Amino acid sequence: MAGRSQMYTGLGTPPEAAVVDKAIDRLKGAIGAEKVVTSMHGRAVRASCPAPFPLHIWEEHVPDIVVLPKTTEDVVAVVRIANELKIPIVPRAGASDLCDLVVPLKKGIVLDVKSMDQVIEIDEENMCVTVQPGVNMWKLNELLGPLGLIFPDDPAGYYNAAIGGRIGAGGWSLLGMGYGHIHENLISMEYVLPTGEVVWIGPGGGAKKIRKSSVGYRFKELFTNTSGTLGVCTQAVLELWPKAEVVAPAFFGFHSFPEAHHAADTLSKSGLRTLSGVFTFDERKVEFLRRDDEAWIPQPREIKAATGAVLYGTTAEVEGAKERMYQIFEHCGGMYLGNEISELDWASRHDRYHLAMHGRDQSGNVVLMSWHCEDAGLNSSEIVEVNRKWNAIAAKHLSLPENDGIFDCWGSFSYVNSPLKGRGDWLTEVDWGIAELELTPERWARWVDIKREISLVTLEHGGSISACHGGTRPGDVELAVREELKEGSYELMKKIKRLLDPNNIMNPNKYLLDEAYED
Amino acid sequence: MAELISKKDFYDDPIGKDGALSSEMEKDAYMVFACRHKFCREVCPVYLQTRDEAHTSYGFHTSLLAVARGLEKMENLQETFTHCLECGACAIKCPNTLFGGDFYRYETTTPELVRKVRRDDAAAGRRPTQWKAVEEYVAQHEGYVSDQEALVSRWADGLPLADTADTVLFVDYFTATQGTEVPTLLVKVLKALGVKVGLWKTPGVTVGEQLETDADGWWKNAQANADGFRKAKIKTVVVLNPHDYTLMIKEYPKKVDTSGYQVIFVTDYLADLLAKRGAGRLKPVDKAVSYHDPCTINKQCGLNKSPGRS
Ligand SMILES: Cc1cc2nc3c(=O)[nH]c(=O)nc-3n(C[C@H](O)[C@H](O)[C@H](O)COP(=O)(O)OP(=O)(O)OC[C@H]3O[C@@H](n4cnc5c(N)ncnc54)[C@H](O)[C@@H]3O)c2cc1C
Ligand code: SF4
């Protein structure tokens, strides 16, 4: 296609206009005209996710059609039509993923599941809830709260993500250390396969609410974290937990990031069962927060890095654990930052995210920038060195005049990564700002190179290039499939993809999976 | 009153007939697109019904950005822009407002943006389907005020309200016909406190819908209200409808001479009185009472200290 960018490798041809017209007619007939969106702006608002978007080539990612199904039957009808006409489908839930997972690479149909928003059953006795994939966690917890229950999946994107996207992205939760991530909190689910069959997928066996079974294969693993490439989740049975009686967050300041990391790592391995999250802010992040965050501006200059932790549980458990947590932090040289910052910073963990005004050029002027979050899974032993290298990459690129006012680095957070316990396994993210309004093909290419450099460091240190968002963006996708997955995983992925999706309709070419069809 | 942030005077410049957006408008639309966190979604009463991402603050701003970038045309946005109640819930949830508003003096202002687009559409002769019903609604209420002055003050029959006074209550047609509990109770409280106020008997139309469909008519009413207050030497206008209050303090100063009188929202007025004079002959009630401020006072006017005080 003329003018097509080099944003993605292996990009195929989008559907022909005549096929699109035919699909529109068929879809309207099958699910109702009111559930089929064809206006340009209705489609343009569904071209991106919050990851930096190449605005200069927006049009290339505008889907041809958007559908708004309400039921499993609607989804089956859409999938069958797409198969027949060989037109791509990109499932879209909250559209908050940070890795281009919902960006249509080959246009086609965006299947927006937000209208699948029914809470089908709250089963208090068996501690589970059955929902459609468009249900948002915040709204779900509004229903569960009065029953003394919670669904504990708690990503920073809590207000916007939905269950289908949490499963599709295989997300990570801020409370994962205490309650597990989405995978641990998903019991079973209904799934529409790429060819239109409806299957029920559990942890082995066909029972919907049984957490452990030795019957059959354990398909749950396979169908979470698939980025919409293997079908569509249309119902999910989720774990419920009793609501904690007490939530006790604490923030401590440190003189350096290595000190902060040491304290966080020590605490995370202390064996405190109510410890539900432990995290750090590196030096650049604290400096960044001092730009405009009222809670951090007044912190003494000697506070260069910070560590936080939060306990969830019964009053009896948390009171004892709190004392131990304070002792560990103080023993590691931490300076308590006070109740106000501890409680408010934790309370605003879902809100405090990035806004365009955070961007600065090298002279300190505000430049409108969008947020990029590069996250990695790393072992504890590597964190400090990786942080040093990532900061060196930032210093190098930001000092180049051509990058001034185009890119900015906003520092790093790290969190315990392993579900249900601290095990020396961390999710580390480094946040960048990108002046999207100023993007040109050259600047975009420079950006992709920076991302590649960051991910290469992760791989050098034995890490995974993403602990929570996926590895499907330009800059990481090649490293993901050629390096991280090189020991046979990628070959297996291609076989499974081709077996289940013979016409390559489900979110095509994510993870360069068009290669599965190359023979 | 809290200092208002981000008045965005550039919303007053109509989007040209060719649909070209100024660079300020493009940046304003981009500010929400840049975030794309969509925290604006699950708080939106319209989205909760339609579940359509286009009908949200993110959807409106991104659609406009698509116009600025040449992907879409203004005339195709009308139907989408009917899907807003102008409640402001999204604007306050937006990280731009929540975490940047105070610091950068710039916030997301979805209701104003929606009003602006509707106004520009109306000025360009573009009318979405169903618009006739809105026009009829405005016309009906215009009728109430001009022809049936008595109707606007009927709620006050028998209550101790002067015709003129330094302080008058501004009770619009809606409150006077469908929300009479608040003004009636207010007058009783004032009586118990020994405070004398008057009733403004010719409240010119203030409804936002008229500002969108018939801006000239709306501004004429605004001018008449302001001139009327001055002519009658009114010092304080106590406004009972939060929408009127929002428009009087946010829109009036843009084009109308608002000198000579102050506008105060009813809860602020009462709180000030109680602070100055004490509870007087009011009887204490031994009950826990919660008070819910109208959302516009907080979300659109920036008055967020209890009870709606700056
Ligand atoms: C401010 C902010 C903070 C964030 N913090 C976190 C965090 O702490 N932890 C974290 O893990 N992520 C975080 N994210 C990223 C994002 O919230 C997660 O990736 C989330 O899981 C995406 O959910 P969603 O509903 O928005 O999914 P979408 O973005 O809509 O979709 C994600 C993937 O799932 C697929 N998909 C969607 N619905 C279905 C379905 N029904 N069946 C099959 N596949 C489907 C899509 O095709 C896509 O590949 C954050 C994002 C933002 C904007
Ligand atoms: S102002 Fe209210 S109705 Fe309009 S988009 Fe925002 S939340 Fe929705």
Short mmCIF file of N, CA and C and ligand atoms in Angstrom, two decimals, chain B residues 40 43-47 55-57 60 83-91 110-111 114, ligand 2:
data_model
loop_
_atom_site.label_atom_id
_atom_site.label_comp_id
_atom_site.label_asym_id
_atom_site.label_seq_id
_atom_site.Cartn_x
_atom_site.Cartn_y
_atom_site.Cartn_z
N CYS B 40 -12.19 8.65 32.20
CA CYS B 40 -13.41 9.43 31.99
C CYS B 40 -14.61 8.54 31.67
N VAL B 43 -17.24 6.82 34.60
CA VAL B 43 -17.93 7.83 35.42
C VAL B 43 -19.02 8.54 34.61
N CYS B 44 -19.06 8.29 33.31
CA CYS B 44 -19.95 9.07 32.44
C CYS B 44 -21.35 8.45 32.41
N PRO B 45 -22.37 9.20 32.80
CA PRO B 45 -23.71 8.63 32.83
C PRO B 45 -24.21 8.21 31.44
N VAL B 46 -23.70 8.87 30.41
CA VAL B 46 -24.13 8.50 29.06
C VAL B 46 -23.46 7.19 28.66
N TYR B 47 -22.15 7.11 28.89
CA TYR B 47 -21.43 5.87 28.55
C TYR B 47 -22.01 4.67 29.29
N HIS B 55 -18.83 8.13 22.85
CA HIS B 55 -19.67 9.03 23.63
C HIS B 55 -19.04 9.36 24.98
N THR B 56 -17.77 9.63 24.99
CA THR B 56 -17.10 9.94 26.25
C THR B 56 -16.19 11.13 26.02
N SER B 57 -15.63 11.61 27.09
CA SER B 57 -14.70 12.73 26.96
C SER B 57 -13.56 12.36 26.01
N PHE B 60 -14.96 12.42 22.45
CA PHE B 60 -15.18 13.77 21.90
C PHE B 60 -13.85 14.42 21.50
N HIS B 83 -24.50 13.16 22.59
CA HIS B 83 -24.42 12.20 23.69
C HIS B 83 -23.64 12.76 24.87
N CYS B 84 -24.07 13.88 25.39
CA CYS B 84 -23.42 14.43 26.59
C CYS B 84 -24.45 15.19 27.40
N LEU B 85 -24.42 14.98 28.71
CA LEU B 85 -25.35 15.69 29.61
C LEU B 85 -24.70 16.92 30.22
N GLU B 86 -23.43 17.16 29.86
CA GLU B 86 -22.69 18.31 30.39
C GLU B 86 -22.60 18.27 31.92
N CYS B 87 -22.48 17.07 32.46
CA CYS B 87 -22.43 16.97 33.93
C CYS B 87 -21.06 17.30 34.48
N GLY B 88 -20.02 17.05 33.71
CA GLY B 88 -18.67 17.37 34.15
C GLY B 88 -17.97 16.26 34.92
N ALA B 89 -18.61 15.11 35.07
CA ALA B 89 -17.99 14.03 35.85
C ALA B 89 -16.66 13.61 35.23
N CYS B 90 -16.62 13.55 33.91
CA CYS B 90 -15.40 13.09 33.24
C CYS B 90 -14.27 14.10 33.40
N ALA B 91 -14.65 15.37 33.36
CA ALA B 91 -13.62 16.42 33.39
C ALA B 91 -12.85 16.36 34.70
N THR B 110 -14.73 19.24 29.43
CA THR B 110 -15.62 18.60 28.45
C THR B 110 -16.96 19.31 28.27
N PRO B 111 -17.67 19.68 29.35
CA PRO B 111 -18.97 20.32 29.11
C PRO B 111 -18.83 21.59 28.26
N VAL B 114 -18.19 20.55 24.65
CA VAL B 114 -19.41 20.02 24.01
C VAL B 114 -20.33 21.19 23.66
S1 SF4 C 2 -19.69 15.86 30.78
FE1 SF4 C 2 -20.76 14.11 31.80
S2 SF4 C 2 -22.12 13.30 30.18
FE2 SF4 C 2 -20.59 14.63 29.13
S3 SF4 C 2 -18.90 13.23 28.51
FE3 SF4 C 2 -18.36 14.04 30.53
S4 SF4 C 2 -19.17 12.52 32.02
FE4 SF4 C 2 -20.18 12.12 30.04
#
